[in-house]
MMTF fields as JSON, N, C-alpha, C and O atoms, coordinates in Angstrom:
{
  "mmtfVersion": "1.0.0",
  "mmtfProducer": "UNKNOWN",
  "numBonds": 531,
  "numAtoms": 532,
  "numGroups": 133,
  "numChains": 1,
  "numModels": 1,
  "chainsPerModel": [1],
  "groupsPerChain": [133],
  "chainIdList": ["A"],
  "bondAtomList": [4, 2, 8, 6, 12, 10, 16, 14, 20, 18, 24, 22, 28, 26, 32, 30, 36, 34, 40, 38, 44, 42, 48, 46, 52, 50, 56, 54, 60, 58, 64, 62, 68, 66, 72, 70, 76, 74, 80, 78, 84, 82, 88, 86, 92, 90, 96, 94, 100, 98, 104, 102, 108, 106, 112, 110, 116, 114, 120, 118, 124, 122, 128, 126, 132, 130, 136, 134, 140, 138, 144, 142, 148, 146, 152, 150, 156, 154, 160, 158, 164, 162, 168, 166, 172, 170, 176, 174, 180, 178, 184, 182, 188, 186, 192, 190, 196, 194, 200, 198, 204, 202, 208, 206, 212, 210, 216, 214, 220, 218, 224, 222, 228, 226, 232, 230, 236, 234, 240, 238, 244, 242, 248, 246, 252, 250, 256, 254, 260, 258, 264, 262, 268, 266, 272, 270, 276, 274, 280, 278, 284, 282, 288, 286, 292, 290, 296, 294, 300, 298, 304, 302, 308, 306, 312, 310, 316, 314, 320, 318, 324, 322, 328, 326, 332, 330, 336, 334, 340, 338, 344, 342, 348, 346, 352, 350, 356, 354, 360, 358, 364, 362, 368, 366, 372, 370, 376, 374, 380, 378, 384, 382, 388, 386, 392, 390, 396, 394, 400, 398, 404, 402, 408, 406, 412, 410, 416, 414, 420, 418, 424, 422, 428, 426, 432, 430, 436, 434, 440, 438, 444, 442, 448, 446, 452, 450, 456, 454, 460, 458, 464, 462, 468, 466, 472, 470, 476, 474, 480, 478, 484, 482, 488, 486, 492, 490, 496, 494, 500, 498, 504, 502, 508, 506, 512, 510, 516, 514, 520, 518, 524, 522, 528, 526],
  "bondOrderList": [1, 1, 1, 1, 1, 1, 1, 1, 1, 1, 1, 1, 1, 1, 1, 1, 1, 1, 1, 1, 1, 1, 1, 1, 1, 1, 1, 1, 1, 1, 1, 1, 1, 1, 1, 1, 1, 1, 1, 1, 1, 1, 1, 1, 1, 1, 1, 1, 1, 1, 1, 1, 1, 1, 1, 1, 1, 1, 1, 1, 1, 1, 1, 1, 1, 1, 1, 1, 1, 1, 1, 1, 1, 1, 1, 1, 1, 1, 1, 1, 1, 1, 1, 1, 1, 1, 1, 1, 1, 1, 1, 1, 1, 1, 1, 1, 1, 1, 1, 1, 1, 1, 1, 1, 1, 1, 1, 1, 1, 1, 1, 1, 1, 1, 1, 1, 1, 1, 1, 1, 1, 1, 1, 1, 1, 1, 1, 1, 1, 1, 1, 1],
  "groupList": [{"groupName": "UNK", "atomNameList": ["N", "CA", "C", "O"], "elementList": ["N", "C", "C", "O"], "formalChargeList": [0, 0, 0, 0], "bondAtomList": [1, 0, 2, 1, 3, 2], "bondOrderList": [1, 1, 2], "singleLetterCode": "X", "chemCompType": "L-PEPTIDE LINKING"}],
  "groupTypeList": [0, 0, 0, 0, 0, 0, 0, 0, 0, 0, 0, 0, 0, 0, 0, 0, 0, 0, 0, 0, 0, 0, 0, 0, 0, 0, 0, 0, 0, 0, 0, 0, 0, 0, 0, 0, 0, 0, 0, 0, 0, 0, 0, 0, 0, 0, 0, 0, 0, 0, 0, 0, 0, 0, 0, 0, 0, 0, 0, 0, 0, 0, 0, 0, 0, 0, 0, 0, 0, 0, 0, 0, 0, 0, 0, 0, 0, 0, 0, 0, 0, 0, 0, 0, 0, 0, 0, 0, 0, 0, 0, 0, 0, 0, 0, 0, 0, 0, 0, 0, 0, 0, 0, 0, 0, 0, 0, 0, 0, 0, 0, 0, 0, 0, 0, 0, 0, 0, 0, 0, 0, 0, 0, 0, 0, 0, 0, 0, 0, 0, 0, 0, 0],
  "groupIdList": [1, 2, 3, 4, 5, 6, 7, 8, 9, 10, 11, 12, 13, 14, 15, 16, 17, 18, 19, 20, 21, 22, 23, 24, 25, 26, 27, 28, 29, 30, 31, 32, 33, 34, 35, 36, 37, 38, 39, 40, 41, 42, 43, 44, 45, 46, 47, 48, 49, 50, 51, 52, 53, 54, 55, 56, 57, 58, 59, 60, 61, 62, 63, 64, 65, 66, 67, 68, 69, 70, 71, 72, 73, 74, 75, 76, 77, 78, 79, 80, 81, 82, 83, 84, 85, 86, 87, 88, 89, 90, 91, 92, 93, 94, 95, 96, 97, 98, 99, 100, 101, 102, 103, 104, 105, 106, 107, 108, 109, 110, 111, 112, 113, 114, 115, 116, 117, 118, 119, 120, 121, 122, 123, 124, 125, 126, 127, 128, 129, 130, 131, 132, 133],
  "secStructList": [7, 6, 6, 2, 2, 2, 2, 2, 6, 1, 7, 2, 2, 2, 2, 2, 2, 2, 2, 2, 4, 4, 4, 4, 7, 7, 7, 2, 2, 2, 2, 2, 2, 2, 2, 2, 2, 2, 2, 2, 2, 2, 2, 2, 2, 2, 2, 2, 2, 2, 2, 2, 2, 2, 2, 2, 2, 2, 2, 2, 2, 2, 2, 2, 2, 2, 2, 2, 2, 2, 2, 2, 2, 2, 2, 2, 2, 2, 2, 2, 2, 2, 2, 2, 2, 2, 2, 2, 2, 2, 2, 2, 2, 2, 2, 2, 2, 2, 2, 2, 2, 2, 2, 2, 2, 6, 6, 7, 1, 1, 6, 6, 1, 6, 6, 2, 2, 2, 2, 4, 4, 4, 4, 1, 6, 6, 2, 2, 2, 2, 2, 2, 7],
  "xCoordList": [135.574, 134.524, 134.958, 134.139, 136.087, 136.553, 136.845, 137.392, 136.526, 136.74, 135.06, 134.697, 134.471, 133.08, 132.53, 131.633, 132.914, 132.21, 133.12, 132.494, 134.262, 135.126, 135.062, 135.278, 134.833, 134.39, 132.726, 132.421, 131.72, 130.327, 130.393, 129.388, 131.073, 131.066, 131.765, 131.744, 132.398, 132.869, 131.954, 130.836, 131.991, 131.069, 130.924, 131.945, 130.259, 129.708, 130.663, 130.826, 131.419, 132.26, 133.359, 133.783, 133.859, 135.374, 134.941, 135.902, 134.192, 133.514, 133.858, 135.044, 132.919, 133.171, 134.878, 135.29, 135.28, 136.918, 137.575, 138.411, 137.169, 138.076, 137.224, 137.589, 136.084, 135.508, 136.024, 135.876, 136.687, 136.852, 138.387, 138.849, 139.126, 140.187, 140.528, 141.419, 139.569, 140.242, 139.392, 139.336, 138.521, 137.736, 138.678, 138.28, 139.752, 141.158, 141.565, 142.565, 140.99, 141.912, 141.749, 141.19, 141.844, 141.602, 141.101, 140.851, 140.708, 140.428, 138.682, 138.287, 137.784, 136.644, 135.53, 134.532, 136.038, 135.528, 135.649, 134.868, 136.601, 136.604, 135.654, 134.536, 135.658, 134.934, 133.277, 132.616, 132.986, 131.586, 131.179, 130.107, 132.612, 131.98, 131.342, 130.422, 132.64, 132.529, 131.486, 130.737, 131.194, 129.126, 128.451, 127.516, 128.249, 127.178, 127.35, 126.45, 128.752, 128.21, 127.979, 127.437, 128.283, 127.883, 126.122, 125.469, 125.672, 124.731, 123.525, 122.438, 124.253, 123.715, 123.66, 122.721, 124.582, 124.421, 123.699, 123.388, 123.659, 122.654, 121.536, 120.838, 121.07, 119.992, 119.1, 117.971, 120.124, 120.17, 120.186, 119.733, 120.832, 120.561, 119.079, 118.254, 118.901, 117.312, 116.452, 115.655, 116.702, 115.638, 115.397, 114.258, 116.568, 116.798, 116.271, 115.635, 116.662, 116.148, 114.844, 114.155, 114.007, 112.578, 111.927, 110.97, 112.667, 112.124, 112.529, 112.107, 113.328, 113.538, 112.345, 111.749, 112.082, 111.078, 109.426, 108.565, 109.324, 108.126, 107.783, 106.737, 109.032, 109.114, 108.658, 107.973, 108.925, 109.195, 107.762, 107.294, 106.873, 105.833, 104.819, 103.795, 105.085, 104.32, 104.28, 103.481, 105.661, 105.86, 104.787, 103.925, 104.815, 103.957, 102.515, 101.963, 102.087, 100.51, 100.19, 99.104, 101.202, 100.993, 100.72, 99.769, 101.897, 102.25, 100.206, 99.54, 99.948, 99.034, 97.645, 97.016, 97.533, 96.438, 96.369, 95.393, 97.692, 97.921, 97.145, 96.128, 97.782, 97.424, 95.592, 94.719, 95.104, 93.928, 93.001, 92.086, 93.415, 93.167, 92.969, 92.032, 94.344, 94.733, 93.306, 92.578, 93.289, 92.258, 90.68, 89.883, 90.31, 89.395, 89.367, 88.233, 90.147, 90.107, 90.121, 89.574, 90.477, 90.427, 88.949, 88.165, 88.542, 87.142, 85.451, 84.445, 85.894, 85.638, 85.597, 84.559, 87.043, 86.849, 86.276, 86.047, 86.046, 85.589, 83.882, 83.094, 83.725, 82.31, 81.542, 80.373, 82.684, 82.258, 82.356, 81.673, 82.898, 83.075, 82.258, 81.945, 81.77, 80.168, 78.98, 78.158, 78.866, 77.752, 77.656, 76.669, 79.16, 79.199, 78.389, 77.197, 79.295, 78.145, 76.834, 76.0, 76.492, 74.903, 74.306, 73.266, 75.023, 74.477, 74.726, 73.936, 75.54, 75.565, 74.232, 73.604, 74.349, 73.455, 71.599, 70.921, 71.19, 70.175, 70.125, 69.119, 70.713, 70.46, 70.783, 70.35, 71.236, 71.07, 69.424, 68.621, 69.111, 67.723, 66.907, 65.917, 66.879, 66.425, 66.002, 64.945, 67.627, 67.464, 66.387, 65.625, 66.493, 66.154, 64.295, 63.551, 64.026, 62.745, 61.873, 60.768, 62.976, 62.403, 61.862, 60.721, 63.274, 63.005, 61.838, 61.134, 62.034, 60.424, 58.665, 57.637, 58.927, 57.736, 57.519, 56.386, 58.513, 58.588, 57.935, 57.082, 58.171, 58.099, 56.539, 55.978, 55.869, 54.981, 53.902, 52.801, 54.369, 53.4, 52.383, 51.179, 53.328, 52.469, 50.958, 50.128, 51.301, 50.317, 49.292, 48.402, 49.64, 48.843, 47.523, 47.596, 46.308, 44.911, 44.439, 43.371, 45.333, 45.04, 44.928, 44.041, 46.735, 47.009, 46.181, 46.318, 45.374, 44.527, 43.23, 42.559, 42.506, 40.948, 40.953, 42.013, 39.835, 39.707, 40.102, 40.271, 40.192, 40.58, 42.349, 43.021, 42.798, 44.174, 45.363, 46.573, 44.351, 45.056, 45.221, 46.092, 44.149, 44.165, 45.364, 46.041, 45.442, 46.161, 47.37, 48.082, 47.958, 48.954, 50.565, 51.678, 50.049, 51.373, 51.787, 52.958, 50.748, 50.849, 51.7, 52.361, 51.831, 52.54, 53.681, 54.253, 54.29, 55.507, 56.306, 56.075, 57.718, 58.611, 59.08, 59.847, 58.989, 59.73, 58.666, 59.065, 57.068, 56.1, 55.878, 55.576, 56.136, 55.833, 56.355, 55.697, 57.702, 58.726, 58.054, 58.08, 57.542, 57.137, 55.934, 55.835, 54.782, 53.483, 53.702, 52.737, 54.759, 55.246, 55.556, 54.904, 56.442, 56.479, 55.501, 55.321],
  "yCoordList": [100.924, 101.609, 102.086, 101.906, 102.654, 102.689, 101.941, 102.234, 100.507, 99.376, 99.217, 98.649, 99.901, 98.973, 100.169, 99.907, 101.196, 102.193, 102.042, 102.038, 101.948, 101.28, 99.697, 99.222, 99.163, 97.616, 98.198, 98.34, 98.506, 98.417, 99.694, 99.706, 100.5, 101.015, 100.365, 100.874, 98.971, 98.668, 98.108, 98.3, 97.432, 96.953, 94.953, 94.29, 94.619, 93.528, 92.139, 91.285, 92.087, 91.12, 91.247, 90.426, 92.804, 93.175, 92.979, 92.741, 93.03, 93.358, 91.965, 91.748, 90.747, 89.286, 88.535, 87.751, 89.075, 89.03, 89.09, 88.275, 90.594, 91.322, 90.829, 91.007, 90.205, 89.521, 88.16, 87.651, 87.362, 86.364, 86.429, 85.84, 87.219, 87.732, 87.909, 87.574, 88.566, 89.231, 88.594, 89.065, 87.427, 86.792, 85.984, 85.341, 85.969, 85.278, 85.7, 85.216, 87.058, 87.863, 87.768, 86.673, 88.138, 87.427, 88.67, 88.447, 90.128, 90.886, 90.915, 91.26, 90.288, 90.227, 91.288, 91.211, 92.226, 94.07, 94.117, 94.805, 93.403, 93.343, 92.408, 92.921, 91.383, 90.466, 91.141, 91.381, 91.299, 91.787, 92.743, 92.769, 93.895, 94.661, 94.611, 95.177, 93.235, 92.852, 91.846, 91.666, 91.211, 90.359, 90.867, 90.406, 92.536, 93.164, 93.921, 93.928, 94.555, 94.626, 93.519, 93.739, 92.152, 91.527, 91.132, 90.842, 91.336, 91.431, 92.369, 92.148, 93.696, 94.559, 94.321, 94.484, 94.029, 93.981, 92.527, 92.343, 91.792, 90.488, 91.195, 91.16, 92.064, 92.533, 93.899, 94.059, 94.399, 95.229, 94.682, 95.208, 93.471, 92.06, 91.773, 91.936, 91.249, 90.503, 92.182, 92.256, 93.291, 94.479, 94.641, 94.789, 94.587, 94.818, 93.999, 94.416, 92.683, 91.794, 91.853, 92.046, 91.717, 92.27, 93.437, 93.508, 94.093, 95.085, 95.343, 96.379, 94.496, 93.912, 93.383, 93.862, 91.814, 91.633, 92.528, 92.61, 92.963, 93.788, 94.749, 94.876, 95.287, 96.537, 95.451, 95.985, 94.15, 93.208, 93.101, 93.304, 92.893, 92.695, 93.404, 93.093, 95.032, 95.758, 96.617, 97.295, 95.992, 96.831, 95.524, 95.872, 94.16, 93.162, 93.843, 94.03, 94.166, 94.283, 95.241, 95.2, 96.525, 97.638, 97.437, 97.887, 96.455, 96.18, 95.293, 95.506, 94.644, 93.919, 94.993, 95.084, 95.652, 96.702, 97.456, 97.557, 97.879, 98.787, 97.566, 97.832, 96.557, 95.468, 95.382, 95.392, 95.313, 94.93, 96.436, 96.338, 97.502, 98.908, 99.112, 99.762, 98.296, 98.559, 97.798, 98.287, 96.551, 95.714, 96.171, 95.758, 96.827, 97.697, 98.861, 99.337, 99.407, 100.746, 100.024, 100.745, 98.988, 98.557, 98.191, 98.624, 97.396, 96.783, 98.161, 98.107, 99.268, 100.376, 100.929, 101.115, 101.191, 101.516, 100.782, 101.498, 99.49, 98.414, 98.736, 98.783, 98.92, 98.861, 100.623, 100.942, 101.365, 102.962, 102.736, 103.646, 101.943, 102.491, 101.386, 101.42, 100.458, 99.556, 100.638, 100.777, 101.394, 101.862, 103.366, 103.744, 103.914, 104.798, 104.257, 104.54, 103.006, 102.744, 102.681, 103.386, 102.162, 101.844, 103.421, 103.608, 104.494, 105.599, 106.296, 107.235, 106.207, 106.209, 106.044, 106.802, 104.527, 103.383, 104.067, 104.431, 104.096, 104.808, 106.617, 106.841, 107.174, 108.656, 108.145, 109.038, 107.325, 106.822, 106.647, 107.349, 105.267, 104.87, 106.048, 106.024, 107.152, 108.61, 109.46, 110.043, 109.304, 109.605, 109.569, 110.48, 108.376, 107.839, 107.54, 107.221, 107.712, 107.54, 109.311, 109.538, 110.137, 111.506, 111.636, 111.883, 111.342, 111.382, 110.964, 111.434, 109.56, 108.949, 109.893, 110.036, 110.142, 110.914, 111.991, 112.194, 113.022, 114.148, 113.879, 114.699, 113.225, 112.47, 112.131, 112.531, 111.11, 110.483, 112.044, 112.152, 112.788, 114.144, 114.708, 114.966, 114.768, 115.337, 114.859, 115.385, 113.29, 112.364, 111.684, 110.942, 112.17, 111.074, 111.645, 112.668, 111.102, 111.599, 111.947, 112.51, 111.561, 111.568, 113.517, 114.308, 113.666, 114.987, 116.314, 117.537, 115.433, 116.698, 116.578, 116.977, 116.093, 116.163, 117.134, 117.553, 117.689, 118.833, 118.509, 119.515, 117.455, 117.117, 116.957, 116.669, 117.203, 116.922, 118.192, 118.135, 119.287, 120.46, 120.48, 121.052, 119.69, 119.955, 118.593, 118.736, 117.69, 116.678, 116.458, 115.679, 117.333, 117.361, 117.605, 117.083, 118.52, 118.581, 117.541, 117.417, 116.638, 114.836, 114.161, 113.226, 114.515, 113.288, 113.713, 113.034, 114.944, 115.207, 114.573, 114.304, 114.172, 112.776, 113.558, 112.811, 114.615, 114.805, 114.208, 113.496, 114.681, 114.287, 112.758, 112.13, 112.384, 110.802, 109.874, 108.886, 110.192, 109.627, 109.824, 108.931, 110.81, 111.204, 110.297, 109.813, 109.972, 109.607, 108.028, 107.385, 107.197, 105.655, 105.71, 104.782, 106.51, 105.658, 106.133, 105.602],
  "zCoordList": [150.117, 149.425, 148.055, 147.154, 147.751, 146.381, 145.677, 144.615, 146.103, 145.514, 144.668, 143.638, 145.547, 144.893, 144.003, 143.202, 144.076, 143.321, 141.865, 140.805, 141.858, 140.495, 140.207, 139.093, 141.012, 140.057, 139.626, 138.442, 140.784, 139.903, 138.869, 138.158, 138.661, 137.487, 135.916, 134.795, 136.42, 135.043, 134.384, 134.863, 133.386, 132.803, 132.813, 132.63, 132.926, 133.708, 133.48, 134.352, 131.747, 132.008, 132.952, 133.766, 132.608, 133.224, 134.994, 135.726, 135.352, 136.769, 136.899, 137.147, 136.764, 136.5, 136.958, 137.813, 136.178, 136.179, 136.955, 137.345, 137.509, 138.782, 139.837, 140.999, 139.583, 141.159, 141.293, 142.404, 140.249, 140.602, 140.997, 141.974, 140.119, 140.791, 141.894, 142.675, 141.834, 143.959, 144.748, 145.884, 144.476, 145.433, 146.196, 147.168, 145.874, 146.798, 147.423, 147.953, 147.83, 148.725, 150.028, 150.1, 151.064, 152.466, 152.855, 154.039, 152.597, 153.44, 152.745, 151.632, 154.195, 154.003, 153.624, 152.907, 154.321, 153.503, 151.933, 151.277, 151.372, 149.961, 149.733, 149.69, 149.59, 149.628, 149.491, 148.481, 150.787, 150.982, 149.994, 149.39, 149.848, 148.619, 147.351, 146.761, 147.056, 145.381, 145.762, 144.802, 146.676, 146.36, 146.296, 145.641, 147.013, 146.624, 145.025, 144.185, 144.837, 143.143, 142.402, 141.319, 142.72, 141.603, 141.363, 140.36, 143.263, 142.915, 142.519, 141.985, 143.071, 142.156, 140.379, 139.599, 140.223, 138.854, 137.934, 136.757, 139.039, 138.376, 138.396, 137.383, 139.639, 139.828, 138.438, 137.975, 138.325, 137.056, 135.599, 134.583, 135.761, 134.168, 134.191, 133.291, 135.576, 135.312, 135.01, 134.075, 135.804, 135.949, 134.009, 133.566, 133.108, 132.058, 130.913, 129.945, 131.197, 130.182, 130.469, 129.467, 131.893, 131.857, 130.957, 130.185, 131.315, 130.544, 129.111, 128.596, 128.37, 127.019, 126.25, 125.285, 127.213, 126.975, 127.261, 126.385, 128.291, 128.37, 126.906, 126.268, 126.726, 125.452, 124.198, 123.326, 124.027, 122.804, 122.958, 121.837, 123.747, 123.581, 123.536, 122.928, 124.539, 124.073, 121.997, 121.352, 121.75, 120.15, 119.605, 118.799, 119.987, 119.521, 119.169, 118.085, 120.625, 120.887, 120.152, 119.574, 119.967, 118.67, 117.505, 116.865, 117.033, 115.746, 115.28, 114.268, 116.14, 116.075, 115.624, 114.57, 116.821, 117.035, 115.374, 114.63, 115.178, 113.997, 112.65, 112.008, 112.545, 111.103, 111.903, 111.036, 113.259, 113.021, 112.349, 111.532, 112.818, 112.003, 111.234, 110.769, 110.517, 108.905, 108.036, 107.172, 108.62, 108.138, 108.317, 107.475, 109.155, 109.369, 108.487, 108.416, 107.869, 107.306, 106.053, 105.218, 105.564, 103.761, 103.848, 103.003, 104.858, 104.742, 104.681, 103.975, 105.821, 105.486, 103.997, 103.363, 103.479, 102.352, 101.04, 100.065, 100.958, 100.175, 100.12, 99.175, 101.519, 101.634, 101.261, 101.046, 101.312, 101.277, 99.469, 99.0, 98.4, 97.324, 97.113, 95.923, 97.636, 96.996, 97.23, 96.324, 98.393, 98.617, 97.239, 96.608, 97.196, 95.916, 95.258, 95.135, 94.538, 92.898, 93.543, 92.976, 94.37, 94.558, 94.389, 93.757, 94.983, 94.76, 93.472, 93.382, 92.398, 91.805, 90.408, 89.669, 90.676, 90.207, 90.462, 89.502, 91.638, 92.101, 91.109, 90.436, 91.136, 90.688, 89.3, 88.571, 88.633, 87.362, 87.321, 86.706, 88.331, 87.496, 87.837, 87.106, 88.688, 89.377, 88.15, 87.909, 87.165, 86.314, 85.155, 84.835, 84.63, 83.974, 84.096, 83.169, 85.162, 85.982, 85.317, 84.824, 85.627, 85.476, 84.058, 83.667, 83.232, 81.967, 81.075, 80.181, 81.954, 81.362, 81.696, 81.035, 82.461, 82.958, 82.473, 82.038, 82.386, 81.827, 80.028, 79.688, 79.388, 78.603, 78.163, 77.143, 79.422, 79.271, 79.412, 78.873, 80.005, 80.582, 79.204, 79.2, 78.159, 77.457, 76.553, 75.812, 77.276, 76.26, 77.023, 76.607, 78.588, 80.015, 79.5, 78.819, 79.744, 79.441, 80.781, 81.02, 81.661, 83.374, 83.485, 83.809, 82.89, 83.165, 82.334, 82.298, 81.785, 81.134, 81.352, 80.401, 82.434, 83.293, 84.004, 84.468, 84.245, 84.719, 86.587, 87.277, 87.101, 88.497, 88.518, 89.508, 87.279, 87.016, 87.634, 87.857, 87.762, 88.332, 89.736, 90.391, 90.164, 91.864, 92.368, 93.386, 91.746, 91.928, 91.55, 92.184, 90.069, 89.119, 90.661, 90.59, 91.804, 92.25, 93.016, 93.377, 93.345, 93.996, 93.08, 93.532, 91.639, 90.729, 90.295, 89.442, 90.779, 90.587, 91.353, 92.532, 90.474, 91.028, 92.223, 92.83, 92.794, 94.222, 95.429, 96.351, 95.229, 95.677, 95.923, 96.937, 94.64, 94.219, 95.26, 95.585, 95.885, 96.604, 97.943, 98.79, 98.115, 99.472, 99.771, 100.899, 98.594, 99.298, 99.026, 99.437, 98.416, 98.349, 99.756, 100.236, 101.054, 102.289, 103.135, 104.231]
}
């Protein structure tokens, strides 16, 4: 028994070595010992490289998830700074819409009939927007 708790504690070449070493020996208690560490320790190679690979592929499926994100968040932002100018663009012509009117007010022949008072708060551009939908 102190045979197998100091070979399976060495490390897997030196273990290798001393099993083939003393696999000459005639006392079968040895023997039996050193097959089960070696196969403990094949058993602990395969448990390991499994889980080498398992880890290699879950950093894959991350690495992946993260670039499909990444690509999601530029396309997001592409589309958030088109819709800016458009808003932009809009309170420009908003602009420009007011101005004109404000403008046209003093000369409309509409806005100076005597039915022009009861109606005048229908043609204000906040109104205006409201009775188009």
């Amino acid at each position: 028994m102190i045979w197998s708790v100091s070979v399976c504690s060495l490390p897997s070449k030196l273990s290798q070595k001393l099993f083939t070493a003393l696999s000459v020996s005639t006392s079968p208690a040895l023997r039996v010992c050193l097959c089960q560490c070696s196969e403990d320790e094949g058993r602990r190679m395969k448990r390991r490289e499994k889980n080498r690979v398992a880890a290699q592929k879950s950093r894959k499926r991350q690495t992946q998830r993260a670039d499909l994100l990444h690509e999601a968040c530029e396309l997001l932002e592409q589309r958030n700074r088109k819709l800016r100018r458009e808003v932009d663009s809009l309170s420009e012509e908003q602009h420009l819409l007011t101005e004109a009117l404000r403008a046209h007010e003093p000369f409309c022949p509409i806005m100076h009939c005597s039915f022009a008072s009861s109606t005048s708060s229908t043609l204000q551009p906040e109104n205006m927007a409201a009775r188009s939908v």
